[in-house]
Amino acid sequence: AESTPIYHVAYKRMACSDFPPVFRSLEDFSQGSEPNRKRYERLVAKFREVYGGSPQFVARAPGRVNIVGEHVDYSGYSVLPMAIEQDIAIACRANSESEIHFQNVDSRRYSNFTCPVEGFVINGHEWYHYFLCGFKGILEEKELGIGKPVGMDILMDGSIPPSAGLSSSSALVCCAALVTAYVNKRKEDLLTKSSFATLCARAERYIGTEGGGMDQAIAFLAEPGRAKMIEFNPLRPSDVQLPAGYSFVISNTLVEANKAAFSFYNERVVECRLAAQVVAKKKGLEWRKIRKLFQLQEALGKPLSKMADIISCLDPEPYSRDKICQILEVSREELELESLSEMTKGMESFELLKRADHVFREAQRVYSFKKIANASTGTAPATAAKLGRLMDESHSSCSGAYDCSCPELDRLVALCESSGALGSRLTGAGWGGCAVSLVEEGRAEEFLSAVAEGYYDSRAQLETALFATKPGPGAALCDMA
């Protein structure tokens, strides 16, 4: 039988799909995924063992793979991700102790933790700090007006490989926000999917990552069988029809790169910001009002296709901090206040032209991908070949102009292509993590065998490192009452 989400009377004025779905059974909550159903059942059983009673809710938020559009969301441009089956799941209930008790199913890798519901500090990158980002984001959402939050007993389970570029950390923030909202507030006062996504994108910055919102948007807006092009300001999703007979295969380099723990990611954010500000200054604009490359394009009134030419006024060599200060006519201290962040205030050298060039060309690839995929003309093989070429171009730009790949990723992408992928590229922040490849379904087994033999040393690695996937559903909640 088809799973039927439960929606509340107060929402009848809006479409049901505007709100995260609420299910009444774990079977329906699993939405056709047998591996997830078994995980959720084990999670509930473990919760009863740990806390001596049943959870009120179980929530999930999926990981994602970005098909094309890497490192462009924080510059204001559209992305093209899809949700995957792997997710973060949290079982929870309210307690009367004004404390959050954190436990993880994988207790050997992740430590337990307890903190008060008020006065806690997010000062690290442990798994529970990401939960606290979502928790804090909900508490600070004025529309909800929660006031003093209740205590919570939490048990988490994750099937997304950590630090693999599949958005495990953002999925945890989103899942935490969802359970916090439901435990603390009447159901009819909850937020729309888009509101949750915007709130969670803002909340993850509490941990120091200057993300752009893609991961949180697809976590809530995903639908089975559909990739999404996601536009920002305002948040707008649109469907992308993938060619029939083709799947995406995820392959993990097994090189972990935590974008919040290292400064590489935030350095790219700052380089894009400075590229926009330097060009704005050169073009006579009020550069202090420009924070993103998209804002630069808007201020200049130029089409995206012309922006790569416009930024040719930037030097091809890296800019020193002093040179940027000279161009913007500010002191080093003023530059830090205007343009840098806590994690990047020590930077002394900035690549501007290469970073901006990648963003504008990658943003154009997103629109091209959607146009080709949704076109009614052309055969599936011809469409897939065109999409694959865009993925190849994307990886070349990520590796070269954006310098966010690594030797293992480049080697894995090359292996995927030689093993029959129509296109292959890094996905996620980079500097490790995963590649995504477009593969004909009839050749998938052959492809998987070739990649397994060419990259991985043991069968144990393959269980979570190499798998085919199709677009899955977004965040949801199961009411266990």
CSV table of C-alpha atoms in Angstrom, one decimal:
chain,number,residue,atom,x,y,z
A,1,ALA,CA,0.0,0.0,0.0
A,2,GLU,CA,1.1,3.5,-0.7
A,3,SER,CA,2.5,5.4,2.3
A,4,THR,CA,0.2,8.2,3.4
A,5,PRO,CA,1.7,11.1,5.3
A,6,ILE,CA,-0.4,12.7,8.0
A,7,TYR,CA,-1.0,16.4,7.8
A,8,HIS,CA,-2.8,18.7,10.2
A,9,VAL,CA,-6.0,20.6,9.9
A,10,ALA,CA,-4.3,24.0,10.2
A,11,TYR,CA,-2.4,23.4,7.0
A,12,LYS,CA,-5.4,22.7,4.7
A,13,ARG,CA,-5.0,26.1,3.1
A,14,MET,CA,-1.6,25.0,1.7
A,15,ALA,CA,-0.5,22.0,-0.3
A,16,CYS,CA,0.5,19.0,1.8
A,17,SER,CA,3.9,18.8,0.1
A,18,ASP,CA,4.8,22.2,1.6
A,19,PHE,CA,5.5,20.6,4.9
A,20,PRO,CA,7.8,17.7,6.1
A,21,PRO,CA,5.7,14.5,6.0
A,22,VAL,CA,4.7,12.8,9.2
A,23,PHE,CA,4.1,9.1,9.2
A,24,ARG,CA,2.5,6.8,11.8
A,25,SER,CA,4.5,3.6,11.2
A,26,LEU,CA,8.1,2.8,10.6
A,27,GLU,CA,7.1,0.8,7.5
A,28,ASP,CA,5.5,3.8,5.9
A,29,PHE,CA,8.3,6.1,7.2
A,30,SER,CA,10.8,3.9,5.4
A,31,GLN,CA,9.1,4.9,2.1
A,32,GLY,CA,10.1,1.6,0.3
A,33,SER,CA,13.6,1.3,1.6
A,34,GLU,CA,14.0,-2.1,3.2
A,35,PRO,CA,17.5,-1.4,4.6
A,36,ASN,CA,16.3,1.8,6.2
A,37,ARG,CA,13.2,0.1,7.7
A,38,LYS,CA,15.5,-2.5,9.4
A,39,ARG,CA,17.8,0.3,10.7
A,40,TYR,CA,14.8,2.3,12.1
A,41,GLU,CA,13.5,-0.8,13.9
A,42,ARG,CA,16.9,-1.5,15.4
A,43,LEU,CA,17.2,2.2,16.4
A,44,VAL,CA,13.9,2.1,18.3
A,45,ALA,CA,14.8,-1.1,20.0
A,46,LYS,CA,18.2,0.3,21.0
A,47,PHE,CA,16.5,3.5,22.3
A,48,ARG,CA,14.2,1.4,24.6
A,49,GLU,CA,17.3,-0.4,25.8
A,50,VAL,CA,19.3,2.8,26.5
A,51,TYR,CA,16.5,5.0,27.9
A,52,GLY,CA,14.1,2.5,29.3
A,53,GLY,CA,11.1,3.6,27.2
A,54,SER,CA,10.0,4.3,23.7
A,55,PRO,CA,10.8,7.4,21.7
A,56,GLN,CA,8.1,10.0,20.9
A,57,PHE,CA,9.5,10.5,17.4
A,58,VAL,CA,11.9,9.2,14.9
A,59,ALA,CA,13.2,11.6,12.3
A,60,ARG,CA,15.3,11.2,9.2
A,61,ALA,CA,17.2,13.5,6.9
A,62,PRO,CA,19.0,12.1,3.8
A,63,GLY,CA,22.5,12.6,2.5
A,64,ARG,CA,22.8,14.0,-1.0
A,65,VAL,CA,25.0,13.8,-4.1
A,66,ASN,CA,25.5,16.9,-6.1
A,67,ILE,CA,25.4,16.0,-9.8
A,68,VAL,CA,26.7,19.4,-11.0
A,69,GLY,CA,27.1,22.9,-9.5
A,70,GLU,CA,30.0,22.5,-7.1
A,71,HIS,CA,31.0,25.4,-4.9
A,72,VAL,CA,28.5,27.9,-6.4
A,73,ASP,CA,25.7,28.0,-3.8
A,74,TYR,CA,27.5,30.3,-1.4
A,75,SER,CA,28.1,32.6,-4.3
A,76,GLY,CA,24.3,32.7,-4.9
A,77,TYR,CA,24.1,30.4,-7.8
A,78,SER,CA,21.9,27.4,-8.5
A,79,VAL,CA,22.9,23.8,-7.8
A,80,LEU,CA,21.6,20.4,-9.0
A,81,PRO,CA,21.6,17.7,-6.3
A,82,MET,CA,19.5,14.7,-5.4
A,83,ALA,CA,18.9,12.9,-2.1
A,84,ILE,CA,20.3,9.4,-1.6
A,85,GLU,CA,18.9,6.5,0.4
A,86,GLN,CA,21.6,6.8,3.1
A,87,ASP,CA,20.5,9.1,6.0
A,88,ILE,CA,20.8,10.4,9.5
A,89,ALA,CA,18.1,9.0,11.8
A,90,ILE,CA,17.3,10.3,15.3
A,91,ALA,CA,15.0,8.7,17.9
A,92,CYS,CA,14.0,11.1,20.6
A,93,ARG,CA,11.6,11.9,23.5
A,94,ALA,CA,11.2,14.8,25.9
A,95,ASN,CA,12.6,14.5,29.4
A,96,SER,CA,12.0,16.6,32.6
A,97,GLU,CA,15.6,17.3,33.4
A,98,SER,CA,16.3,20.4,31.2
A,99,GLU,CA,19.2,18.5,29.7
A,100,ILE,CA,19.9,16.9,26.3
A,101,HIS,CA,21.3,13.4,26.6
A,102,PHE,CA,23.2,12.4,23.5
A,103,GLN,CA,23.9,8.8,22.6
A,104,ASN,CA,25.0,7.3,19.3
A,105,VAL,CA,24.4,3.8,18.0
A,106,ASP,CA,28.0,3.6,17.0
A,107,SER,CA,29.3,4.2,20.5
A,108,ARG,CA,32.8,2.9,19.7
A,109,ARG,CA,33.4,5.8,17.3
A,110,TYR,CA,31.1,8.5,18.7
A,111,SER,CA,31.1,9.5,22.4
A,112,ASN,CA,28.1,10.2,24.6
A,113,PHE,CA,27.4,13.7,25.8
A,114,THR,CA,25.1,15.7,28.1
A,115,CYS,CA,24.5,19.4,28.2
A,116,PRO,CA,21.8,21.8,29.5
A,117,VAL,CA,19.1,23.0,27.1
A,118,GLU,CA,20.3,26.6,27.8
A,119,GLY,CA,23.8,28.0,28.1
A,120,PHE,CA,25.5,25.3,26.0
A,121,VAL,CA,28.5,26.1,23.8
A,122,ILE,CA,29.1,25.0,20.3
A,123,ASN,CA,32.9,24.9,20.4
A,124,GLY,CA,34.0,21.9,18.4
A,125,HIS,CA,33.1,19.5,15.6
A,126,GLU,CA,31.9,16.4,17.5
A,127,TRP,CA,28.7,14.9,16.2
A,128,TYR,CA,26.6,16.4,19.0
A,129,HIS,CA,27.8,19.9,18.1
A,130,TYR,CA,26.0,19.6,14.8
A,131,PHE,CA,22.9,18.5,16.6
A,132,LEU,CA,23.2,21.6,18.8
A,133,CYS,CA,23.4,23.8,15.6
A,134,GLY,CA,19.9,22.5,14.6
A,135,PHE,CA,18.7,22.7,18.1
A,136,LYS,CA,19.8,26.3,18.5
A,137,GLY,CA,18.5,27.3,15.1
A,138,ILE,CA,15.0,26.2,16.1
A,139,LEU,CA,15.2,28.0,19.5
A,140,GLU,CA,16.1,31.2,17.7
A,141,GLU,CA,13.4,31.0,15.1
A,142,LYS,CA,11.0,33.8,16.3
A,143,GLU,CA,8.1,32.4,14.3
A,144,LEU,CA,8.0,29.4,16.6
A,145,GLY,CA,8.3,31.3,19.8
A,146,ILE,CA,9.5,28.3,21.8
A,147,GLY,CA,10.9,30.1,24.9
A,148,LYS,CA,12.4,27.6,27.3
A,149,PRO,CA,13.0,24.3,25.6
A,150,VAL,CA,12.3,20.9,27.1
A,151,GLY,CA,15.0,18.4,27.8
A,152,MET,CA,15.5,15.6,25.2
A,153,ASP,CA,16.8,12.0,25.2
A,154,ILE,CA,18.5,11.5,21.8
A,155,LEU,CA,19.8,8.4,20.1
A,156,MET,CA,21.3,8.8,16.6
A,157,ASP,CA,22.2,6.4,13.8
A,158,GLY,CA,23.8,7.3,10.5
A,159,SER,CA,24.3,5.4,7.3
A,160,ILE,CA,25.9,8.3,5.4
A,161,PRO,CA,29.7,7.8,5.2
A,162,PRO,CA,31.2,10.6,7.3
A,163,SER,CA,33.4,13.3,5.7
A,164,ALA,CA,32.7,11.8,2.3
A,165,GLY,CA,31.1,14.8,0.6
A,166,LEU,CA,27.6,13.3,0.9
A,167,SER,CA,26.4,15.8,3.5
A,168,SER,CA,26.3,13.8,6.7
A,169,SER,CA,26.9,16.8,8.9
A,170,SER,CA,24.2,18.9,7.2
A,171,ALA,CA,21.8,16.0,7.4
A,172,LEU,CA,22.4,15.8,11.1
A,173,VAL,CA,21.7,19.5,11.5
A,174,CYS,CA,18.4,19.2,9.6
A,175,CYS,CA,17.4,16.1,11.5
A,176,ALA,CA,18.1,17.8,14.8
A,177,ALA,CA,16.0,20.8,13.8
A,178,LEU,CA,13.1,18.6,12.8
A,179,VAL,CA,13.0,16.6,16.1
A,180,THR,CA,13.6,19.7,18.2
A,181,ALA,CA,10.6,21.5,16.5
A,182,TYR,CA,8.3,18.6,17.1
A,183,VAL,CA,9.3,17.9,20.6
A,184,ASN,CA,9.0,21.5,21.7
A,185,LYS,CA,6.0,22.8,19.8
A,186,ARG,CA,2.4,22.0,18.7
A,187,LYS,CA,2.4,20.4,15.3
A,188,GLU,CA,0.2,23.1,13.7
A,189,ASP,CA,2.9,25.7,14.3
A,190,LEU,CA,5.6,24.0,12.4
A,191,LEU,CA,7.6,25.4,9.5
A,192,THR,CA,7.4,24.7,5.8
A,193,LYS,CA,10.1,22.6,4.1
A,194,SER,CA,11.6,25.8,2.6
A,195,SER,CA,11.6,27.5,6.0
A,196,PHE,CA,13.3,24.5,7.7
A,197,ALA,CA,16.0,24.5,4.9
A,198,THR,CA,16.7,28.2,5.2
A,199,LEU,CA,16.8,28.0,9.0
A,200,CYS,CA,19.2,25.0,8.9
A,201,ALA,CA,21.5,26.6,6.4
A,202,ARG,CA,21.8,29.6,8.8
A,203,ALA,CA,22.2,27.3,11.8
A,204,GLU,CA,25.1,25.3,10.5
A,205,ARG,CA,27.2,28.4,10.5
A,206,TYR,CA,27.2,28.3,14.3
A,207,ILE,CA,29.9,25.6,13.8
A,208,GLY,CA,32.1,27.9,11.6
A,209,THR,CA,31.2,26.7,8.1
A,210,GLU,CA,30.1,29.4,5.6
A,211,GLY,CA,27.9,27.1,3.5
A,212,GLY,CA,25.5,28.3,0.8
A,213,GLY,CA,22.3,26.2,1.5
A,214,MET,CA,22.4,23.4,-1.0
A,215,ASP,CA,22.7,20.6,1.5
A,216,GLN,CA,19.8,21.8,3.7
A,217,ALA,CA,17.6,22.6,0.7
A,218,ILE,CA,17.8,19.1,-0.9
A,219,ALA,CA,17.5,17.5,2.6
A,220,PHE,CA,14.0,18.9,2.9
A,221,LEU,CA,12.9,19.4,-0.7
A,222,ALA,CA,13.9,16.1,-2.2
A,223,GLU,CA,11.4,13.8,-3.9
A,224,PRO,CA,11.8,10.2,-5.0
A,225,GLY,CA,12.8,9.7,-8.6
A,226,ARG,CA,13.7,13.4,-9.2
A,227,ALA,CA,16.8,15.4,-9.1
A,228,LYS,CA,16.3,19.1,-8.3
A,229,MET,CA,17.7,22.3,-9.6
A,230,ILE,CA,17.7,24.6,-6.5
A,231,GLU,CA,17.8,28.4,-6.9
A,232,PHE,CA,18.3,30.7,-4.0
A,233,ASN,CA,17.0,34.1,-2.9
A,234,PRO,CA,14.3,33.1,-2.7
A,235,LEU,CA,14.6,29.3,-2.4
A,236,ARG,CA,13.0,27.7,-5.5
A,237,PRO,CA,13.3,24.0,-6.4
A,238,SER,CA,12.4,22.7,-9.9
A,239,ASP,CA,12.4,19.1,-11.2
A,240,VAL,CA,15.2,17.7,-13.4
A,241,GLN,CA,14.2,14.6,-15.4
A,242,LEU,CA,17.2,12.2,-15.6
A,243,PRO,CA,17.4,10.0,-18.7
A,244,ALA,CA,15.7,6.6,-18.4
A,245,GLY,CA,18.1,3.6,-18.2
A,246,TYR,CA,20.9,5.4,-16.4
A,247,SER,CA,22.0,5.6,-12.8
A,248,PHE,CA,24.5,7.5,-10.7
A,249,VAL,CA,27.2,5.5,-9.0
A,250,ILE,CA,28.9,6.8,-5.8
A,251,SER,CA,32.5,5.8,-5.2
A,252,ASN,CA,34.3,6.9,-2.0
A,253,THR,CA,38.0,7.7,-2.1
A,254,LEU,CA,38.1,6.8,1.7
A,255,VAL,CA,40.0,10.1,2.2
A,256,GLU,CA,38.1,12.0,4.8
A,257,ALA,CA,37.9,15.8,4.6
A,258,ASN,CA,35.8,17.7,7.2
A,259,LYS,CA,35.0,21.0,5.6
A,260,ALA,CA,34.3,22.6,9.0
A,261,ALA,CA,37.5,21.3,10.7
A,262,PHE,CA,39.8,22.6,7.9
A,263,SER,CA,39.9,26.1,6.5
A,264,PHE,CA,40.0,25.1,2.8
A,265,TYR,CA,36.2,25.5,2.3
A,266,ASN,CA,36.0,28.8,4.1
A,267,GLU,CA,39.0,30.1,2.2
A,268,ARG,CA,37.2,29.5,-1.1
A,269,VAL,CA,34.2,31.4,0.2
A,270,VAL,CA,36.4,34.4,1.0
A,271,GLU,CA,38.2,34.3,-2.3
A,272,CYS,CA,34.9,34.4,-4.2
A,273,ARG,CA,33.7,37.3,-2.0
A,274,LEU,CA,36.9,39.2,-2.6
A,275,ALA,CA,36.8,38.5,-6.3
A,276,ALA,CA,33.3,40.1,-6.4
A,277,GLN,CA,34.4,43.0,-4.3
A,278,VAL,CA,37.6,43.8,-6.3
A,279,VAL,CA,35.7,43.7,-9.6
A,280,ALA,CA,33.0,45.8,-8.1
A,281,LYS,CA,35.6,48.4,-7.1
A,282,LYS,CA,37.2,48.3,-10.5
A,283,LYS,CA,33.7,48.9,-12.1
A,284,GLY,CA,32.8,51.8,-9.9
A,285,LEU,CA,30.2,50.0,-7.8
A,286,GLU,CA,29.7,50.2,-4.0
A,287,TRP,CA,31.9,47.2,-3.3
A,288,ARG,CA,31.0,47.0,0.4
A,289,LYS,CA,27.4,46.0,-0.6
A,290,ILE,CA,28.7,43.1,-2.7
A,291,ARG,CA,29.2,39.9,-0.8
A,292,LYS,CA,28.6,37.3,-3.5
A,293,LEU,CA,29.4,36.9,-7.2
A,294,PHE,CA,25.7,36.6,-8.0
A,295,GLN,CA,25.3,40.1,-6.4
A,296,LEU,CA,28.1,41.4,-8.7
A,297,GLN,CA,26.3,40.0,-11.7
A,298,GLU,CA,23.0,41.7,-10.6
A,299,ALA,CA,24.7,45.0,-9.9
A,300,LEU,CA,26.3,45.0,-13.4
A,301,GLY,CA,23.1,43.9,-15.1
A,302,LYS,CA,24.9,41.4,-17.3
A,303,PRO,CA,23.9,37.9,-18.3
A,304,LEU,CA,25.7,34.9,-16.7
A,305,SER,CA,27.3,34.0,-20.0
A,306,LYS,CA,29.2,37.3,-20.1
A,307,MET,CA,30.6,37.2,-16.6
A,308,ALA,CA,33.6,35.1,-17.4
A,309,ASP,CA,34.7,37.8,-19.8
A,310,ILE,CA,34.0,40.7,-17.3
A,311,ILE,CA,36.3,39.2,-14.7
A,312,SER,CA,39.2,39.3,-17.1
A,313,CYS,CA,40.1,42.5,-15.3
A,314,LEU,CA,41.4,40.4,-12.5
A,315,ASP,CA,45.1,39.4,-12.4
A,316,PRO,CA,45.8,35.7,-13.1
A,317,GLU,CA,48.3,35.5,-10.3
A,318,PRO,CA,47.3,35.4,-6.6
A,319,TYR,CA,46.7,38.7,-4.8
A,320,SER,CA,48.5,39.5,-1.6
A,321,ARG,CA,46.5,40.9,1.3
A,322,ASP,CA,48.3,44.2,1.0
A,323,LYS,CA,47.5,44.5,-2.7
A,324,ILE,CA,43.8,43.9,-2.1
A,325,CYS,CA,43.8,46.5,0.7
A,326,GLN,CA,45.4,48.9,-1.7
A,327,ILE,CA,42.7,48.3,-4.4
A,328,LEU,CA,39.8,48.5,-1.9
A,329,GLU,CA,41.5,51.4,-0.1
A,330,VAL,CA,41.2,49.9,3.3
A,331,SER,CA,43.5,48.9,6.1
A,332,ARG,CA,44.4,45.3,6.9
A,333,GLU,CA,42.1,45.5,9.9
A,334,GLU,CA,39.2,46.9,7.9
A,335,LEU,CA,39.6,44.1,5.3
A,336,GLU,CA,39.3,41.6,8.1
A,337,LEU,CA,36.1,43.2,9.3
A,338,GLU,CA,34.6,43.7,5.9
A,339,SER,CA,35.5,40.6,4.0
A,340,LEU,CA,37.2,37.9,6.1
A,341,SER,CA,35.9,35.4,8.7
A,342,GLU,CA,37.1,34.0,12.0
A,343,MET,CA,38.6,31.0,10.2
A,344,THR,CA,40.2,33.0,7.4
A,345,LYS,CA,41.5,36.1,9.1
A,346,GLY,CA,45.1,34.8,8.8
A,347,MET,CA,45.0,34.5,5.0
A,348,GLU,CA,47.7,36.4,3.2
A,349,SER,CA,47.3,35.2,-0.4
A,350,PHE,CA,44.1,35.0,-2.5
A,351,GLU,CA,43.3,33.4,-5.8
A,352,LEU,CA,40.6,35.5,-7.4
A,353,LEU,CA,40.4,35.0,-11.1
A,354,LYS,CA,40.6,31.2,-11.1
A,355,ARG,CA,37.9,30.9,-8.3
A,356,ALA,CA,35.5,33.4,-9.9
A,357,ASP,CA,36.0,31.8,-13.4
A,358,HIS,CA,35.1,28.4,-12.0
A,359,VAL,CA,31.9,29.8,-10.3
A,360,PHE,CA,30.6,31.5,-13.4
A,361,ARG,CA,31.3,28.6,-15.7
A,362,GLU,CA,30.0,26.0,-13.2
A,363,ALA,CA,26.8,28.0,-12.7
A,364,GLN,CA,26.3,27.9,-16.5
A,365,ARG,CA,26.8,24.2,-16.5
A,366,VAL,CA,23.9,23.8,-14.0
A,367,TYR,CA,21.5,25.6,-16.4
A,368,SER,CA,22.8,23.6,-19.4
A,369,PHE,CA,22.4,20.3,-17.5
A,370,LYS,CA,18.7,21.0,-16.7
A,371,LYS,CA,18.0,22.2,-20.2
A,372,ILE,CA,19.5,19.1,-21.8
A,373,ALA,CA,17.9,16.7,-19.3
A,374,ASN,CA,14.4,18.2,-19.6
A,375,ALA,CA,14.5,18.6,-23.4
A,376,SER,CA,11.8,16.5,-25.1
A,377,THR,CA,14.1,15.9,-28.2
A,378,GLY,CA,16.9,13.5,-28.4
A,379,THR,CA,17.4,9.9,-27.4
A,380,ALA,CA,18.3,8.8,-23.9
A,381,PRO,CA,21.9,7.7,-24.9
A,382,ALA,CA,22.5,11.1,-26.7
A,383,THR,CA,21.1,13.0,-23.7
A,384,ALA,CA,23.2,11.0,-21.2
A,385,ALA,CA,26.4,11.6,-23.3
A,386,LYS,CA,25.8,15.3,-23.2
A,387,LEU,CA,25.2,15.3,-19.5
A,388,GLY,CA,28.3,13.2,-19.0
A,389,ARG,CA,30.4,15.8,-20.8
A,390,LEU,CA,29.2,18.5,-18.5
A,391,MET,CA,30.2,16.4,-15.5
A,392,ASP,CA,33.6,15.9,-16.9
A,393,GLU,CA,34.0,19.6,-17.5
A,394,SER,CA,32.9,20.2,-13.9
A,395,HIS,CA,35.6,17.9,-12.5
A,396,SER,CA,38.3,19.5,-14.6
A,397,SER,CA,37.3,22.9,-13.3
A,398,CYS,CA,37.1,21.8,-9.7
A,399,SER,CA,40.5,20.1,-9.9
A,400,GLY,CA,42.2,22.9,-11.8
A,401,ALA,CA,40.6,26.3,-11.3
A,402,TYR,CA,39.1,25.7,-7.9
A,403,ASP,CA,41.8,23.4,-6.5
A,404,CYS,CA,39.4,21.4,-4.4
A,405,SER,CA,40.3,17.9,-5.6
A,406,CYS,CA,43.1,15.6,-4.4
A,407,PRO,CA,45.3,12.9,-6.0
A,408,GLU,CA,43.0,10.1,-4.9
A,409,LEU,CA,39.9,11.8,-6.3
A,410,ASP,CA,41.5,12.5,-9.6
A,411,ARG,CA,42.7,8.9,-9.8
A,412,LEU,CA,39.3,7.6,-8.9
A,413,VAL,CA,37.5,9.8,-11.4
A,414,ALA,CA,39.9,8.7,-14.2
A,415,LEU,CA,39.3,5.1,-13.3
A,416,CYS,CA,35.5,5.6,-13.4
A,417,GLU,CA,35.8,7.1,-16.8
A,418,SER,CA,38.0,4.3,-18.1
A,419,SER,CA,35.6,1.8,-16.6
A,420,GLY,CA,32.7,3.0,-18.7
A,421,ALA,CA,31.2,6.1,-17.0
A,422,LEU,CA,29.7,8.6,-19.4
A,423,GLY,CA,30.8,11.3,-17.0
A,424,SER,CA,32.5,11.4,-13.6
A,425,ARG,CA,33.3,14.2,-11.1
A,426,LEU,CA,34.0,14.9,-7.5
A,427,THR,CA,30.9,15.6,-5.5
A,428,GLY,CA,30.7,17.6,-2.3
A,429,ALA,CA,33.3,20.0,-1.0
A,430,GLY,CA,36.2,17.9,-2.3
A,431,TRP,CA,39.7,17.5,-0.8
A,432,GLY,CA,38.7,13.8,-0.5
A,433,GLY,CA,35.3,12.2,-0.2
A,434,CYS,CA,33.4,10.8,-3.2
A,435,ALA,CA,33.1,10.8,-7.0
A,436,VAL,CA,29.7,10.5,-8.8
A,437,SER,CA,29.5,8.8,-12.1
A,438,LEU,CA,26.8,8.6,-14.7
A,439,VAL,CA,26.5,4.9,-15.8
A,440,GLU,CA,24.2,3.0,-18.2
A,441,GLU,CA,22.2,0.6,-16.1
A,442,GLY,CA,22.9,-2.3,-18.4
A,443,ARG,CA,26.6,-1.9,-17.8
A,444,ALA,CA,26.4,-1.1,-14.1
A,445,GLU,CA,27.7,-4.5,-12.8
A,446,GLU,CA,30.6,-4.4,-15.2
A,447,PHE,CA,31.4,-0.8,-14.1
A,448,LEU,CA,31.2,-1.7,-10.4
A,449,SER,CA,33.5,-4.7,-10.8
A,450,ALA,CA,36.1,-2.7,-12.7
A,451,VAL,CA,36.1,0.2,-10.1
A,452,ALA,CA,36.2,-2.3,-7.2
A,453,GLU,CA,39.1,-4.1,-8.6
A,454,GLY,CA,41.0,-1.0,-9.6
A,455,TYR,CA,40.7,1.1,-6.4
A,456,TYR,CA,39.6,-0.9,-3.3
A,457,ASP,CA,41.8,-3.3,-1.4
A,458,SER,CA,39.1,-5.3,0.5
A,459,ARG,CA,35.5,-6.3,0.2
A,460,ALA,CA,34.8,-4.8,3.6
A,461,GLN,CA,35.6,-1.3,2.1
A,462,LEU,CA,33.0,-1.9,-0.6
A,463,GLU,CA,30.0,-2.1,1.7
A,464,THR,CA,29.7,1.6,2.0
A,465,ALA,CA,32.2,2.9,-0.5
A,466,LEU,CA,30.7,1.9,-3.9
A,467,PHE,CA,27.0,1.8,-4.7
A,468,ALA,CA,24.5,2.8,-7.4
A,469,THR,CA,21.8,5.3,-6.4
A,470,LYS,CA,18.7,7.1,-7.7
A,471,PRO,CA,16.9,10.1,-6.3
A,472,GLY,CA,15.3,9.5,-2.9
A,473,PRO,CA,12.8,11.3,-0.6
A,474,GLY,CA,13.6,14.2,1.8
A,475,ALA,CA,13.4,14.7,5.5
A,476,ALA,CA,10.4,13.1,7.4
A,477,LEU,CA,9.2,12.2,10.8
A,478,CYS,CA,7.5,9.2,12.4
A,479,ASP,CA,5.1,9.9,15.2
A,480,MET,CA,5.5,6.9,17.6
A,481,ALA,CA,2.6,7.9,19.9
